[in-house]
Coordinates of C-alpha atoms in Angstrom, one line a residue:
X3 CA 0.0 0.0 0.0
X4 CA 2.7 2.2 1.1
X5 CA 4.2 1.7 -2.9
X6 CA 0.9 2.4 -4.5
X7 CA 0.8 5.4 -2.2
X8 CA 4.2 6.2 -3.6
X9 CA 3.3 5.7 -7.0
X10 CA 0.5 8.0 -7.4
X11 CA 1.5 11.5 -5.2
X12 CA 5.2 10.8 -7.7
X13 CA 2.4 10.9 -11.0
X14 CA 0.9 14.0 -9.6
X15 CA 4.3 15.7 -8.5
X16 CA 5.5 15.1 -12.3
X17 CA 2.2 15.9 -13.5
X18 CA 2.2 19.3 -11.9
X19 CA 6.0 19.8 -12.6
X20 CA 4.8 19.0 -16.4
X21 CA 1.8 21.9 -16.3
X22 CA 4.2 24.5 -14.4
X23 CA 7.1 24.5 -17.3
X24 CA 7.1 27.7 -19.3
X25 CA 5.0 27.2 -22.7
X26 CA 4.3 23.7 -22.1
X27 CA 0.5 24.5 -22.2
X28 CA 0.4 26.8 -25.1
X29 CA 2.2 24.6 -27.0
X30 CA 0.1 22.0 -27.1
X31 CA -3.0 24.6 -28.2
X32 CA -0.9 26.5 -30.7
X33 CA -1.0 22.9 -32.6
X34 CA -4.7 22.5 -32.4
X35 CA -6.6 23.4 -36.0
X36 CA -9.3 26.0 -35.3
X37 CA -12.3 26.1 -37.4
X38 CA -13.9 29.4 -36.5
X39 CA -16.7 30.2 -38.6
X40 CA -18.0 30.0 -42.3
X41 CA -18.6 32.4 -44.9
X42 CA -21.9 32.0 -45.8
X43 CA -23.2 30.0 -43.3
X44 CA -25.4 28.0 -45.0
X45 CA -26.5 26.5 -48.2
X46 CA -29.3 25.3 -50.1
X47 CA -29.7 21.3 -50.2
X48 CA -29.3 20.3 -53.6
X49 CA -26.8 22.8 -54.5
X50 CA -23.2 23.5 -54.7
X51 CA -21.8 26.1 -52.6
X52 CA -18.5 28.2 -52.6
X53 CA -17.4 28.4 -48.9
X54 CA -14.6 30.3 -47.3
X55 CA -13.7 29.0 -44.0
X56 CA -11.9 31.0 -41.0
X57 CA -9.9 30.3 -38.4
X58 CA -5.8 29.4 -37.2
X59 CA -3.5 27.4 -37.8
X60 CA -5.8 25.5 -41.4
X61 CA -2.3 25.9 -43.4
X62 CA -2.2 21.6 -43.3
X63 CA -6.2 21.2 -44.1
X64 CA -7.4 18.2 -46.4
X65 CA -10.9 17.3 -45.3
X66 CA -14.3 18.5 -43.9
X67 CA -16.0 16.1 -42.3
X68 CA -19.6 16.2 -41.6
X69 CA -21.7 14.8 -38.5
X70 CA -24.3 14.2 -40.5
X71 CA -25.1 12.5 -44.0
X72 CA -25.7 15.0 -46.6
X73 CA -22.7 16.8 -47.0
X74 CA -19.5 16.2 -48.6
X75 CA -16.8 18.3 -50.0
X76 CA -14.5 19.1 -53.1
X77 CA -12.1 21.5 -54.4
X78 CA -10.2 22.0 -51.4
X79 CA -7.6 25.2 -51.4
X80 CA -5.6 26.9 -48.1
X81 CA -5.4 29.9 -49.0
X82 CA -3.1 30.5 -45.6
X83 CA -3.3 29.7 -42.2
X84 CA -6.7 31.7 -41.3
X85 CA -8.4 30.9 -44.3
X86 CA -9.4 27.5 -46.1
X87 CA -12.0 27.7 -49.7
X88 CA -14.0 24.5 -50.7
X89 CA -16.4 23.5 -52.5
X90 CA -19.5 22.5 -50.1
X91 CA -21.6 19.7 -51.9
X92 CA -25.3 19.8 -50.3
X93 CA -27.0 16.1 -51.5
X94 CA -30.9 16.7 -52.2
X95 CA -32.2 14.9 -49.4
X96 CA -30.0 16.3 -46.9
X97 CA -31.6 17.1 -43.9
X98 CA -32.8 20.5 -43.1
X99 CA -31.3 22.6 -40.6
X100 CA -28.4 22.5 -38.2
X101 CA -25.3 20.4 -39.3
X102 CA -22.0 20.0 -37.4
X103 CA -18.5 20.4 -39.8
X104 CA -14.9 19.6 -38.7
X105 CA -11.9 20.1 -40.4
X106 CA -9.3 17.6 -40.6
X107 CA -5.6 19.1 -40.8
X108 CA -2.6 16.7 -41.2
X109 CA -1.4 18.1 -37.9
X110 CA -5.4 17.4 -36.3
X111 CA -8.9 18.1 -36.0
X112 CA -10.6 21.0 -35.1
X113 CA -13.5 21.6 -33.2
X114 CA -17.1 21.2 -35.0
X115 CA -18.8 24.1 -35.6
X116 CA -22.4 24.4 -37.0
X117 CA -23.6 24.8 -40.6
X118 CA -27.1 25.4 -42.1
X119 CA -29.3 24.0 -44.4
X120 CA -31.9 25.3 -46.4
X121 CA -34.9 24.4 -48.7
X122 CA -34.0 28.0 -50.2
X123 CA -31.3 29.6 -52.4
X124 CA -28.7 31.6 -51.1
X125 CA -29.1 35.1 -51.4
X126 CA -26.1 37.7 -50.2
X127 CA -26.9 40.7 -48.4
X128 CA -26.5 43.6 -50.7
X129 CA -25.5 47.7 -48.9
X130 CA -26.8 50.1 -48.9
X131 CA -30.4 48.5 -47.5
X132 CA -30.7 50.1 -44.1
X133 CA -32.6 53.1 -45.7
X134 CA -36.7 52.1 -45.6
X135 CA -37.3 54.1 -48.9
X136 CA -34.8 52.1 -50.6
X137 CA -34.9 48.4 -49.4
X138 CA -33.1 45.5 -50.7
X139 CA -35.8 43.3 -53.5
X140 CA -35.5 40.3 -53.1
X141 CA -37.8 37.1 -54.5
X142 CA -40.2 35.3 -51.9
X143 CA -38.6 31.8 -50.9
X144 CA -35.1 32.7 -49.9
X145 CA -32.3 33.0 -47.6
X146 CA -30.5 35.8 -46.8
X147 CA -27.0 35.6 -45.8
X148 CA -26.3 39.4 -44.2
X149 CA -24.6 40.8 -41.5
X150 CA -25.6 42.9 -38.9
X151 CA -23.9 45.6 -37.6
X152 CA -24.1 48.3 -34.5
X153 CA -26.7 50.6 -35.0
X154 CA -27.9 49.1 -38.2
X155 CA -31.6 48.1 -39.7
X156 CA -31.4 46.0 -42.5
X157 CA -34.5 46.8 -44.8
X158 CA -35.7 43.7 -47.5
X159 CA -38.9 44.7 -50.1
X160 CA -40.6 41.8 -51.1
X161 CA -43.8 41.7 -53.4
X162 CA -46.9 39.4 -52.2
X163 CA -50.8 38.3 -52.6
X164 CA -53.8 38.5 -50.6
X165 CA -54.4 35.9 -48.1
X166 CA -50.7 34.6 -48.8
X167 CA -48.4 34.0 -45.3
X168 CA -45.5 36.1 -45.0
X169 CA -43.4 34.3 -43.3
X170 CA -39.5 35.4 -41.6
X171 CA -37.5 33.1 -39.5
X172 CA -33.9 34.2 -38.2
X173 CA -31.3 32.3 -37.6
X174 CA -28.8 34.6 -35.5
X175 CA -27.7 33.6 -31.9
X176 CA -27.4 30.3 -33.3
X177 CA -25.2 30.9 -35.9
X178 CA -22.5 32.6 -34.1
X179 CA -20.9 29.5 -32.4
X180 CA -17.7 31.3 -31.9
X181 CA -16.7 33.2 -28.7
X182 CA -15.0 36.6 -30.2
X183 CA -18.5 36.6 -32.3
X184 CA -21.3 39.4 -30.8
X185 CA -24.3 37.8 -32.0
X186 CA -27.1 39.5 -32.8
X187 CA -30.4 39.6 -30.3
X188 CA -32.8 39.3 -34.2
X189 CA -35.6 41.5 -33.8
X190 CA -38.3 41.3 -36.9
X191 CA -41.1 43.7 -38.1
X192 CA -43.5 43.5 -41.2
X193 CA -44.6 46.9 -42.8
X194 CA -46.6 47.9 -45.4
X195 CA -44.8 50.4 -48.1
X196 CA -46.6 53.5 -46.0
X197 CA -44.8 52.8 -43.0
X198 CA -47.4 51.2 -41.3
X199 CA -45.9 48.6 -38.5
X200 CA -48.4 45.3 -39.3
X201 CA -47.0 43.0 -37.1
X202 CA -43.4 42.3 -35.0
X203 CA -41.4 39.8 -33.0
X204 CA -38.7 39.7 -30.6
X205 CA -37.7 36.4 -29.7
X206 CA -40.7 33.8 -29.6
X207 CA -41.8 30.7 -27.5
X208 CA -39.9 28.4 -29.5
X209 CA -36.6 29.6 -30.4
X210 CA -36.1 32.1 -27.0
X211 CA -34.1 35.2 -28.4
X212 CA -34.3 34.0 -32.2
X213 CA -37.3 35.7 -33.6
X214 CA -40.0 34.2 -36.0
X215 CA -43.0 36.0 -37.7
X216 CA -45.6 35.3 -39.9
X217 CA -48.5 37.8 -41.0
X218 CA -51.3 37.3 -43.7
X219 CA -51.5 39.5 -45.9
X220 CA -54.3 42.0 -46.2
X221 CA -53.8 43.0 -49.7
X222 CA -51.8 42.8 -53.1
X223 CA -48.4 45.2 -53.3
X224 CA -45.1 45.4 -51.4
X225 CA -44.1 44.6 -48.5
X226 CA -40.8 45.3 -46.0
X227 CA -38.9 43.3 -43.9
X228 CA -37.2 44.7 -41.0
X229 CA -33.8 43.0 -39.5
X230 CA -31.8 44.4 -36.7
X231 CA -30.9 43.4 -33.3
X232 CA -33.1 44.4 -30.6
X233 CA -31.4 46.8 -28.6
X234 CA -29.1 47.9 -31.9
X235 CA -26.1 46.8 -30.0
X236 CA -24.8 43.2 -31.1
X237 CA -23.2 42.6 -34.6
X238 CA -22.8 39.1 -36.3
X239 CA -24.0 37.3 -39.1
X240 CA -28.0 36.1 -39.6
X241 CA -29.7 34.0 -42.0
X242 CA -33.0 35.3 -42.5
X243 CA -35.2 32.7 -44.4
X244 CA -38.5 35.0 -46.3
X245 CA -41.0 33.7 -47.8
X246 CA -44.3 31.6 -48.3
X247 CA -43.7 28.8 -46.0
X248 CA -45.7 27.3 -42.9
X249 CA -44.3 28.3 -39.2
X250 CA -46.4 25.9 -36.8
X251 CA -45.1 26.9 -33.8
X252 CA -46.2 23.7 -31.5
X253 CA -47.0 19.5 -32.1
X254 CA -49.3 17.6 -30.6
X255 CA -49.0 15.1 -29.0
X256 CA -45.6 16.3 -28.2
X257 CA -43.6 12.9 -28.8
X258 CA -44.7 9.1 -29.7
X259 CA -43.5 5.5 -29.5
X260 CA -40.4 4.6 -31.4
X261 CA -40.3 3.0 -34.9
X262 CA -44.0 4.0 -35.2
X263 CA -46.0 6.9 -37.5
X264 CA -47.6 9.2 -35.2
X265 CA -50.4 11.7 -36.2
X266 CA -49.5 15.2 -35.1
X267 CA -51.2 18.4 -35.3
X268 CA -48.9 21.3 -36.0
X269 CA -50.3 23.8 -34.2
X270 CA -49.7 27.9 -33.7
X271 CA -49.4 28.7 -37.8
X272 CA -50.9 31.8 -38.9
X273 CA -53.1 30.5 -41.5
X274 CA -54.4 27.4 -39.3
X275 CA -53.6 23.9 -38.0
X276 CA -53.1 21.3 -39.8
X277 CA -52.3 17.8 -39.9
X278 CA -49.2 15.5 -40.4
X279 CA -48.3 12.5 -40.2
X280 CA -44.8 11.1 -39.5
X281 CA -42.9 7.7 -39.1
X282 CA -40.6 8.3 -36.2
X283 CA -37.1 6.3 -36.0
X284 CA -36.6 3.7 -33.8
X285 CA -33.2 5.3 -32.1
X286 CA -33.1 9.1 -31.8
X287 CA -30.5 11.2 -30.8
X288 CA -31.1 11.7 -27.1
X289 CA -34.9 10.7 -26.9
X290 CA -35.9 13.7 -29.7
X291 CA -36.6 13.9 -32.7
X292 CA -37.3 16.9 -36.0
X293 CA -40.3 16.9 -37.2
X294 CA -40.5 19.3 -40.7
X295 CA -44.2 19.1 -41.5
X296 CA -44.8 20.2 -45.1
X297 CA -47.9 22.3 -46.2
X298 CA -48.8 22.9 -49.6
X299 CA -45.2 21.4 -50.7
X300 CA -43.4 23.4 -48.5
X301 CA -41.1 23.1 -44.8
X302 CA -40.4 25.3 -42.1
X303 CA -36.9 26.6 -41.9
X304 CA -36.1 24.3 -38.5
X305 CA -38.0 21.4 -37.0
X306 CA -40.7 21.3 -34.2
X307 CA -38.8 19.2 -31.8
X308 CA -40.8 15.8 -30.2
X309 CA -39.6 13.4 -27.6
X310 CA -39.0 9.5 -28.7
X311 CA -40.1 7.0 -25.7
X312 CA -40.4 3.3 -25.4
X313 CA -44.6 3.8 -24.3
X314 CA -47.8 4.2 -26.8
X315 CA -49.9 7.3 -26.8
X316 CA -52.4 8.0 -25.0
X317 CA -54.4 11.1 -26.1
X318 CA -56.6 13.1 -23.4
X319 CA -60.1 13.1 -24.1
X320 CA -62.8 16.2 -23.0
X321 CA -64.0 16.8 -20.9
X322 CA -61.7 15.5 -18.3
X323 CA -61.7 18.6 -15.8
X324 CA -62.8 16.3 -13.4
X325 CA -61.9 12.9 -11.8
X326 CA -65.4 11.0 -12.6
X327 CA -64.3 12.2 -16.5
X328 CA -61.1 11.4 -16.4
X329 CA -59.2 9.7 -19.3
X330 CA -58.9 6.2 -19.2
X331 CA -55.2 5.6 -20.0
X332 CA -55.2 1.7 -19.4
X333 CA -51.9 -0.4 -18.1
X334 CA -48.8 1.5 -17.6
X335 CA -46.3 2.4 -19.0
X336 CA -47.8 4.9 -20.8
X337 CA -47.1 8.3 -22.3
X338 CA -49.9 10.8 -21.3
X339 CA -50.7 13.5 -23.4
X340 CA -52.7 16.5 -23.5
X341 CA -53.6 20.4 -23.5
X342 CA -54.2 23.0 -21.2
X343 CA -56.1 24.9 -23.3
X344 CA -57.3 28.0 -21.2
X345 CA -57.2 29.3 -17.8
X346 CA -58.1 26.5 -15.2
X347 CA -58.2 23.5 -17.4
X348 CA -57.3 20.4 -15.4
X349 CA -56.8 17.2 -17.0
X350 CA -57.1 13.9 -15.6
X351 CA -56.0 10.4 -16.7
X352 CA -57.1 7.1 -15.1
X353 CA -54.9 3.9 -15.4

């Protein structure tokens, strides 16, 4: 015992000595790649994309590797040590949304960082368009890859239909993975071309800070999009995804039983509920899941997020306020679900 003793405070003392020696530490992290961020941030599945990638000590990079299937790349060039171009290949039936990249240097790896995907084309941010009489046009369906900077309003004019959803999700504190970044807080308004504020956002229940928005429109003519952070203090890049496309902003029930197709109802979209129906995997990342239900042929920007269990459904049925009407949920295990649909609803479930 008295050896073992021995042994171990000797690993620590040479441990310790090892940490203390001048530049041992920095060493070690000067050889690490680092993959800071991307230039655009984002692409359009289906597409090829010309990427510039940032960071230290790239001058050795041969490969980006991607978490997740979709994503491949070609046409690798260091340009120097901060900066790496390539050719980002985006497969068709990639996944929409969040994706983690890595590059691989002959000397290591770096860290991942995240890149996004798309159903929409890329389109770059174009100055002067922080004057509201002279907005940045730009076609309904798209992406914007912009930056935003102190004090700035970014201004976008886009033409649309009565009874057509307008629709704006950012994607701003999320894209700005890096620590030196000063993301953006994305605040979002709709006007009409008199000025007239229709309808805003600043944050929302299901992205926190990141703002989404959707409006129907009252009439035929042009319309302005509004982009700036919310106190007009952070700076950092956005994607800003305009256009047409459904934004339910809840599922229920909010998860189901693994391997099997579940019957959801997106809920919270401006131009009504509707239904969807989706075959869940049978192993999901930690217990969740992305559901992208479509409307009329189109996707949401991100996913409305539902928990993966082990246990069936079991749907609450009204009136159930009290314990004489309570649903009957049968044998457990069981995954209860329901709504609290006003003030004071109770439900009840009886197994």
């Amino acid at each position: 015992m008295k050896t073992s003793r021995f042994a171990i405070t000797l690993f620590f003392a040479i441990f310790l000595v090892s940490l203390s020696l001048p530049g041992v530490a920095p060493l070690a992290q000067a050889a690490t790649p680092d993959f800071a961020s991307s230039i655009p941030r984002g692409g359009q599945r289906g597409t090829e994309v010309s990427v510039t990638f940032t960071g230290n000590r790239l001058d050795d990079a041969v490969e980006l590797i991607s978490h997740y299937p979709g994503i491949t790349a070609k046409d690798i060039k260091v340009v120097d040590g901060k900066k790496v171009e390539a050719t980002v290949v985006i497969a068709p039936d990639c996944q929409l949304g969040e994706h983690l990249l890595r590059i691989r240097c002959k000397s290591g790896m770096s860290y991942a960082r995240n890149f996004w995907v798309s159903a929409f084309p890329n389109v770059a941010e174009v100055e002067p368009n922080d004057d509201f009489a002279a907005p940045q046009k730009i076609d309904r369906n798209v992406t914007i890859e912009a930056e935003a900077k102190t004090e700035e309003t970014d201004y976008y004019q886009v033409s649309m239909k009565k009874g057509e959803r307008l629709s704006v999700e950012i994607e701003g504190l999320r894209i700005n993975n890096i620590p030196q970044n000063i993301a953006i807080d994305p605040y979002v308004s709709i006007f009409d071309k008199d000025h007239n504020e229709l309808a805003s956002a600043d944050g929302s229940a299901m992205h926190k800070q990141e703002s989404i928005l959707s409006y129907l429109i009252p009439a035929d003519g042009d319309y302005i999009v509004e982009v700036r952070d919310s106190a007009y203090e952070g700076r950092g890049r956005y994607r800003a995804h305009i256009g047409t496309f459904p934004r339910p902003t809840a599922v229920y029930p909010a998860g189901g039983k693994a391997g099997e197709e579940v019957a959801f109802a997106m809920i919270g979209d401006v131009a009504g509920d509707y239904p969807w129906k989706q075959k869940l995997p049978a192993v999901a990342d930690a217990g969740r899941f992305g559901v992208f239900a479509q409307r009329d042929g189109m996707s949401p920007p991100s996913p409305n997020v539902v928990r993966i269990s082990d246990y069936g459904n079991v749907l609450e049925a009204e009136p159930n306020d009290a314990n004489e009407q309570a649903t009957v949920a049968g044998a457990l295990p069981q995954a209860m679900n329901g709504i609290l649909a006003q003030a004071g609803d109770i439900d009840n479930f009886k197994f």
